[in-house]
Amino acid sequence: MKRDHWSSKAGFVLAAAGSAVGLGNLWKFPYIAWDNGGGIFILIYLAAILLVGWPIMVSEIAIGKIAERDPVGAFRALGGADSPFRYVGILGIMSAFVILSYYSVIAGWGIQYTIHSAMERFDKAPIERVEKYMAGDQRATAAHAAFREAVENPQPDILKKRLLTEAGYIGASSGAPDSNGQNSQIDSSELNRIWTDKRTQVAASLKTNGKLEKWHNHFLTEKSKEPGYNSWLQKIYLPLYSGELFEEFLSTPYKTTLFHTIIMTITLLIVVGGIARGIEKFTRLFMPVLLALMAILVVNSLKLDSEQEGVKFLLFGQPEKLHAFSLLEALGHAFFTLSLGMGAMMTYGSYMKKSADIVGNSIWVTAMDTGVALLACLMIFPIIFVYNLEPTSGGIGILFTTLPLEFFKFKWGSIVSILFYLLVLLAAITSAISLLEVVVTFFVDEKKMSRKKAVAISASLIFAAGLPSAFSVNFLTWADNTASWIMLPLGGLLITIFTGYKMDLNLIHQEFKKHGYSDKIFLFFKVSVRYITPALVLFIVAKIVIDFTAS
Ligand code: PHE
């Protein structure tokens, strides 16, 4: 059967950029950059992209394009039929399998949060939560105490009257209250006397008859008229609430599984359409939407941050936060964010037309991915400063607990929030399709399956492999660490060794020459791929081995 091809120049770039731009940019990078202090770390990251990312990107696309095969077949075609490098291809297929299994689960969280946003769930904190916060946390206790204080010791008489009426301590017998709780027969001192007497019972009775929740919301409304309310709400109350909401969602497996199913189904439906009519069509349509959404959200955040602290942090940062392993974090992340080390770019490259320009295309993809990562910081850092928050727990928190807080602030918060989670969803789906395509191309090229059958088999296997991640965040984190820290760097190291020492580098030189790139650029590529890239990646591998033997 004739091999499918990208139908236009932009086709490959948008699809490959779609693969690169994903949760790595929106979810991981801002956290990593924050943790390493921004500023200098950003420079280190840019160097990693240039010296490790770009050379491997070129190598992968070139291997794919020249061989016109899936990763396993490509290593065989260019390295010899029984070259051990074909196992690098197999490692790549396995990485795609592992990554997509949990990636789809995280993308599913995006669906849940789009729904939350549409329902404005973030800012309606039910009372049981406030009660729960009492246990332990200092700030929680403060939040709770503030609420208790308001219910048990309300300042305006009108509030006291309403509470006593609700709890049945005044009412018909002492004159029927009107709808506002006004009671003409009770004067202020009488009211205060009854209140002082009864307030403990009032609170208890409100709680047992389920009215406390209603009062809690009422309290929020009352409170909102007081000075200082906003800072109380934003700094104490809502962060706790948003954290709880996230944890509650994560421990509801039927939801996480349902959304994982939806994401896998969407991914499958796109991939079954093939390269030009499936993947290319989808990414052409949605990559521009993604970039536009991103622009809106960045402007929005920058406007919020009047002191421009977020921008300053990105540019100058806190160099004291740099640590011994910052370089490794930058290197490791370069693989994940550029979809390298597992054959995604190889697979997409294998569908390029012979006339396509590898160098130009790889520069575009790398630049777009890096641009979006930096913009994601500009979107997220201002919020961290404005709300005085520390991004929480290993990056997972940042998108789903820290960021929603931004959305309370705006009049159109719910809309901003919907747009934001749509962005996350789109970015994740355009990456997920590239992961599935790696496995599908392998089945089609190596096992001679029809695309339909290959898609059905790989999607179901990956779906099943994702279930443990849908049930347990710990498992998900473990899978992510294994893929990002072991499988991708190892794959990347072997790919550069293959390109630099095993395959005929002349083939790649031709690709440079054909499109008029100077020999200097090729020399930069060659020196990187032979010496610099493997040396740097070896660093990561060494650290992993050390960590592994130490643990
Ligand atoms: N690059 C994607 C991201 O940043 C993740 C990915 C890794 C996609 C490997 C394909 C292959 O989210």
CSV table of N, CA, C and O in Angstrom, one decimal, residues 419-483:
chain,number,residue,atom,x,y,z
A,419,LEU,N,-11.8,28.5,28.9
A,419,LEU,CA,-10.8,28.6,27.8
A,419,LEU,C,-9.5,28.0,28.2
A,419,LEU,O,-8.9,27.2,27.4
A,420,PHE,N,-9.1,28.2,29.4
A,420,PHE,CA,-7.9,27.6,29.9
A,420,PHE,C,-7.9,26.1,29.8
A,420,PHE,O,-7.0,25.5,29.3
A,421,TYR,N,-8.9,25.5,30.3
A,421,TYR,CA,-8.9,24.0,30.3
A,421,TYR,C,-9.1,23.4,28.9
A,421,TYR,O,-8.7,22.3,28.6
A,422,LEU,N,-9.8,24.2,28.1
A,422,LEU,CA,-9.9,23.8,26.7
A,422,LEU,C,-8.5,23.8,26.0
A,422,LEU,O,-8.1,22.9,25.3
A,423,LEU,N,-7.7,24.8,26.4
A,423,LEU,CA,-6.3,24.9,25.9
A,423,LEU,C,-5.5,23.6,26.3
A,423,LEU,O,-4.8,23.0,25.6
A,424,VAL,N,-5.6,23.3,27.6
A,424,VAL,CA,-5.0,22.1,28.1
A,424,VAL,C,-5.4,20.9,27.3
A,424,VAL,O,-4.6,20.0,26.9
A,425,LEU,N,-6.7,20.7,27.1
A,425,LEU,CA,-7.2,19.6,26.4
A,425,LEU,C,-6.7,19.5,25.0
A,425,LEU,O,-6.3,18.4,24.6
A,426,LEU,N,-6.8,20.6,24.3
A,426,LEU,CA,-6.3,20.6,22.9
A,426,LEU,C,-4.8,20.2,22.8
A,426,LEU,O,-4.4,19.4,22.0
A,427,ALA,N,-4.0,20.9,23.7
A,427,ALA,CA,-2.6,20.6,23.7
A,427,ALA,C,-2.3,19.2,24.0
A,427,ALA,O,-1.5,18.5,23.3
A,428,ALA,N,-3.1,18.6,24.9
A,428,ALA,CA,-2.8,17.2,25.3
A,428,ALA,C,-3.3,16.3,24.1
A,428,ALA,O,-2.6,15.3,23.8
A,429,ILE,N,-4.4,16.6,23.5
A,429,ILE,CA,-4.8,15.7,22.4
A,429,ILE,C,-3.9,15.7,21.2
A,429,ILE,O,-3.6,14.6,20.7
A,430,THR,N,-3.4,16.9,20.9
A,430,THR,CA,-2.5,16.9,19.7
A,430,THR,C,-1.2,16.1,20.0
A,430,THR,O,-0.5,15.7,19.1
A,431,SER,N,-0.8,16.0,21.3
A,431,SER,CA,0.3,15.2,21.7
A,431,SER,C,-0.1,13.7,21.7
A,431,SER,O,0.7,12.8,21.3
A,432,ALA,N,-1.2,13.4,22.3
A,432,ALA,CA,-1.7,12.0,22.4
A,432,ALA,C,-1.8,11.4,21.1
A,432,ALA,O,-1.3,10.2,20.9
A,433,ILE,N,-2.2,12.1,20.0
A,433,ILE,CA,-2.3,11.4,18.7
A,433,ILE,C,-0.9,11.0,18.2
A,433,ILE,O,-0.8,10.0,17.6
A,434,SER,N,0.1,11.8,18.5
A,434,SER,CA,1.4,11.4,18.0
A,434,SER,C,1.9,10.2,18.8
A,434,SER,O,2.6,9.4,18.2
A,435,LEU,N,1.6,10.1,20.0
A,435,LEU,CA,2.0,8.9,20.8
A,435,LEU,C,1.3,7.6,20.2
A,435,LEU,O,1.9,6.6,20.0
A,436,LEU,N,0.0,7.8,20.0
A,436,LEU,CA,-0.7,6.6,19.4
A,436,LEU,C,-0.2,6.3,18.1
A,436,LEU,O,0.0,5.1,17.7
A,437,GLU,N,0.1,7.3,17.3
A,437,GLU,CA,0.6,7.0,15.9
A,437,GLU,C,1.9,6.2,15.9
A,437,GLU,O,2.1,5.4,15.0
A,438,VAL,N,2.8,6.4,16.9
A,438,VAL,CA,4.0,5.7,16.9
A,438,VAL,C,3.7,4.2,17.0
A,438,VAL,O,4.2,3.4,16.2
A,439,VAL,N,2.8,3.8,17.9
A,439,VAL,CA,2.5,2.4,18.1
A,439,VAL,C,1.7,1.9,16.8
A,439,VAL,O,2.0,0.8,16.3
A,440,VAL,N,0.8,2.7,16.3
A,440,VAL,CA,0.0,2.3,15.1
A,440,VAL,C,1.0,2.1,13.9
A,440,VAL,O,0.9,1.1,13.2
A,441,THR,N,1.9,3.0,13.7
A,441,THR,CA,2.8,2.9,12.5
A,441,THR,C,3.6,1.6,12.7
A,441,THR,O,3.9,0.9,11.7
A,442,PHE,N,4.0,1.3,13.9
A,442,PHE,CA,4.8,0.1,14.1
A,442,PHE,C,4.0,-1.1,13.7
A,442,PHE,O,4.4,-2.0,12.9
A,443,PHE,N,2.7,-1.2,14.1
A,443,PHE,CA,1.9,-2.4,13.8
A,443,PHE,C,1.6,-2.4,12.2
A,443,PHE,O,1.7,-3.5,11.6
A,444,VAL,N,1.4,-1.2,11.6
A,444,VAL,CA,1.1,-1.2,10.2
A,444,VAL,C,2.4,-1.6,9.4
A,444,VAL,O,2.3,-2.5,8.5
A,445,ASP,N,3.6,-1.0,9.8
A,445,ASP,CA,4.8,-1.3,9.0
A,445,ASP,C,5.4,-2.7,9.3
A,445,ASP,O,5.8,-3.3,8.4
A,446,GLU,N,5.4,-3.0,10.5
A,446,GLU,CA,6.1,-4.3,10.9
A,446,GLU,C,5.2,-5.5,10.9
A,446,GLU,O,5.7,-6.6,10.5
A,447,LYS,N,4.0,-5.3,11.3
A,447,LYS,CA,3.1,-6.5,11.4
A,447,LYS,C,2.1,-6.5,10.3
A,447,LYS,O,1.2,-7.3,10.3
A,448,LYS,N,2.3,-5.5,9.3
A,448,LYS,CA,1.4,-5.5,8.1
A,448,LYS,C,-0.1,-5.5,8.5
A,448,LYS,O,-0.9,-6.1,7.8
A,449,MET,N,-0.4,-4.8,9.5
A,449,MET,CA,-1.9,-4.8,9.8
A,449,MET,C,-2.5,-3.6,9.1
A,449,MET,O,-1.8,-2.7,8.6
A,450,SER,N,-3.8,-3.7,9.0
A,450,SER,CA,-4.5,-2.5,8.4
A,450,SER,C,-4.5,-1.4,9.5
A,450,SER,O,-4.4,-1.7,10.7
A,451,ARG,N,-4.6,-0.2,9.1
A,451,ARG,CA,-4.6,0.9,10.0
A,451,ARG,C,-5.7,0.8,11.1
A,451,ARG,O,-5.5,0.9,12.3
A,452,LYS,N,-6.9,0.4,10.6
A,452,LYS,CA,-8.0,0.3,11.5
A,452,LYS,C,-7.7,-0.7,12.6
A,452,LYS,O,-7.9,-0.5,13.8
A,453,LYS,N,-7.2,-1.9,12.2
A,453,LYS,CA,-7.0,-2.9,13.1
A,453,LYS,C,-5.8,-2.5,14.1
A,453,LYS,O,-5.9,-2.7,15.3
A,454,ALA,N,-4.8,-1.9,13.5
A,454,ALA,CA,-3.7,-1.4,14.3
A,454,ALA,C,-4.2,-0.4,15.4
A,454,ALA,O,-3.8,-0.4,16.6
A,455,VAL,N,-5.0,0.5,15.0
A,455,VAL,CA,-5.5,1.5,15.9
A,455,VAL,C,-6.4,0.9,17.0
A,455,VAL,O,-6.2,1.2,18.2
A,456,ALA,N,-7.2,-0.1,16.6
A,456,ALA,CA,-8.1,-0.7,17.6
A,456,ALA,C,-7.3,-1.4,18.6
A,456,ALA,O,-7.5,-1.3,19.8
A,457,ILE,N,-6.3,-2.2,18.1
A,457,ILE,CA,-5.5,-3.0,19.1
A,457,ILE,C,-4.7,-2.1,20.0
A,457,ILE,O,-4.7,-2.2,21.2
A,458,SER,N,-3.9,-1.1,19.4
A,458,SER,CA,-3.0,-0.3,20.2
A,458,SER,C,-3.8,0.6,21.2
A,458,SER,O,-3.5,0.7,22.4
A,459,ALA,N,-4.9,1.1,20.7
A,459,ALA,CA,-5.7,2.0,21.6
A,459,ALA,C,-6.3,1.2,22.8
A,459,ALA,O,-6.3,1.7,23.9
A,460,SER,N,-6.8,0.0,22.5
A,460,SER,CA,-7.3,-0.8,23.6
A,460,SER,C,-6.3,-1.2,24.6
A,460,SER,O,-6.5,-1.1,25.8
A,461,LEU,N,-5.1,-1.6,24.1
A,461,LEU,CA,-4.0,-2.0,25.0
A,461,LEU,C,-3.6,-0.8,25.9
A,461,LEU,O,-3.4,-0.9,27.1
A,462,ILE,N,-3.4,0.3,25.2
A,462,ILE,CA,-3.0,1.5,26.0
A,462,ILE,C,-4.0,2.0,27.0
A,462,ILE,O,-3.7,2.3,28.1
A,463,PHE,N,-5.3,1.9,26.6
A,463,PHE,CA,-6.4,2.2,27.5
A,463,PHE,C,-6.3,1.4,28.7
A,463,PHE,O,-6.3,1.9,29.9
A,464,ALA,N,-6.1,0.1,28.5
A,464,ALA,CA,-6.0,-0.8,29.7
A,464,ALA,C,-4.8,-0.5,30.6
A,464,ALA,O,-4.9,-0.5,31.8
A,465,ALA,N,-3.7,-0.2,29.9
A,465,ALA,CA,-2.5,0.1,30.7
A,465,ALA,C,-2.7,1.4,31.5
A,465,ALA,O,-1.9,1.6,32.4
A,466,GLY,N,-3.6,2.3,31.0
A,466,GLY,CA,-3.8,3.5,31.7
A,466,GLY,C,-4.7,3.4,33.0
A,466,GLY,O,-4.7,4.3,33.8
A,467,LEU,N,-5.4,2.3,33.1
A,467,LEU,CA,-6.3,2.2,34.2
A,467,LEU,C,-5.6,2.3,35.6
A,467,LEU,O,-6.1,3.0,36.5
A,468,PRO,N,-4.5,1.7,35.8
A,468,PRO,CA,-3.8,1.9,37.1
A,468,PRO,C,-3.5,3.4,37.4
A,468,PRO,O,-3.7,3.8,38.6
A,469,SER,N,-3.2,4.1,36.4
A,469,SER,CA,-2.9,5.6,36.6
A,469,SER,C,-4.2,6.3,36.9
A,469,SER,O,-4.3,7.3,37.6
A,470,ALA,N,-5.4,5.8,36.3
A,470,ALA,CA,-6.6,6.5,36.6
A,470,ALA,C,-7.0,6.2,38.0
A,470,ALA,O,-7.7,7.0,38.6
A,471,PHE,N,-6.6,5.1,38.6
A,471,PHE,CA,-7.0,4.8,40.0
A,471,PHE,C,-6.0,5.3,41.0
A,471,PHE,O,-6.4,5.5,42.1
A,472,SER,N,-4.8,5.6,40.6
A,472,SER,CA,-3.8,6.0,41.6
A,472,SER,C,-2.8,7.0,41.1
A,472,SER,O,-2.1,6.7,40.1
A,473,VAL,N,-2.8,8.2,41.7
A,473,VAL,CA,-1.8,9.2,41.3
A,473,VAL,C,-0.4,8.8,41.5
A,473,VAL,O,0.5,9.1,40.8
A,474,ASN,N,-0.2,7.9,42.5
A,474,ASN,CA,1.1,7.5,42.8
A,474,ASN,C,1.6,6.6,41.6
A,474,ASN,O,2.8,6.8,41.2
A,475,PHE,N,0.8,5.8,41.1
A,475,PHE,CA,1.2,4.9,40.0
A,475,PHE,C,1.5,5.8,38.8
A,475,PHE,O,2.5,5.7,38.1
A,476,LEU,N,0.6,6.8,38.6
A,476,LEU,CA,0.8,7.7,37.5
A,476,LEU,C,2.2,8.4,37.6
A,476,LEU,O,2.9,8.5,36.6
A,477,THR,N,2.5,8.9,38.8
A,477,THR,CA,3.7,9.6,38.9
A,477,THR,C,4.9,8.7,38.7
A,477,THR,O,5.9,9.1,38.1
A,478,TRP,N,4.8,7.4,39.1
A,478,TRP,CA,5.8,6.5,38.9
A,478,TRP,C,6.0,6.2,37.4
A,478,TRP,O,7.1,6.2,36.9
A,479,ALA,N,4.9,6.1,36.7
A,479,ALA,CA,5.0,5.8,35.2
A,479,ALA,C,5.6,7.0,34.5
A,479,ALA,O,6.5,6.9,33.7
A,480,ASP,N,5.2,8.2,35.0
A,480,ASP,CA,5.8,9.4,34.4
A,480,ASP,C,7.3,9.5,34.6
A,480,ASP,O,8.1,9.8,33.7
A,481,ASN,N,7.7,9.2,35.9
A,481,ASN,CA,9.1,9.3,36.2
A,481,ASN,C,9.9,8.2,35.4
A,481,ASN,O,11.0,8.5,34.9
A,482,THR,N,9.4,7.0,35.3
A,482,THR,CA,10.1,6.0,34.6
A,482,THR,C,10.3,6.4,33.1
A,482,THR,O,11.3,6.3,32.5
A,483,ALA,N,9.2,6.9,32.5
A,483,ALA,CA,9.3,7.3,31.1
A,483,ALA,C,10.2,8.5,30.9
A,483,ALA,O,11.1,8.5,30.1
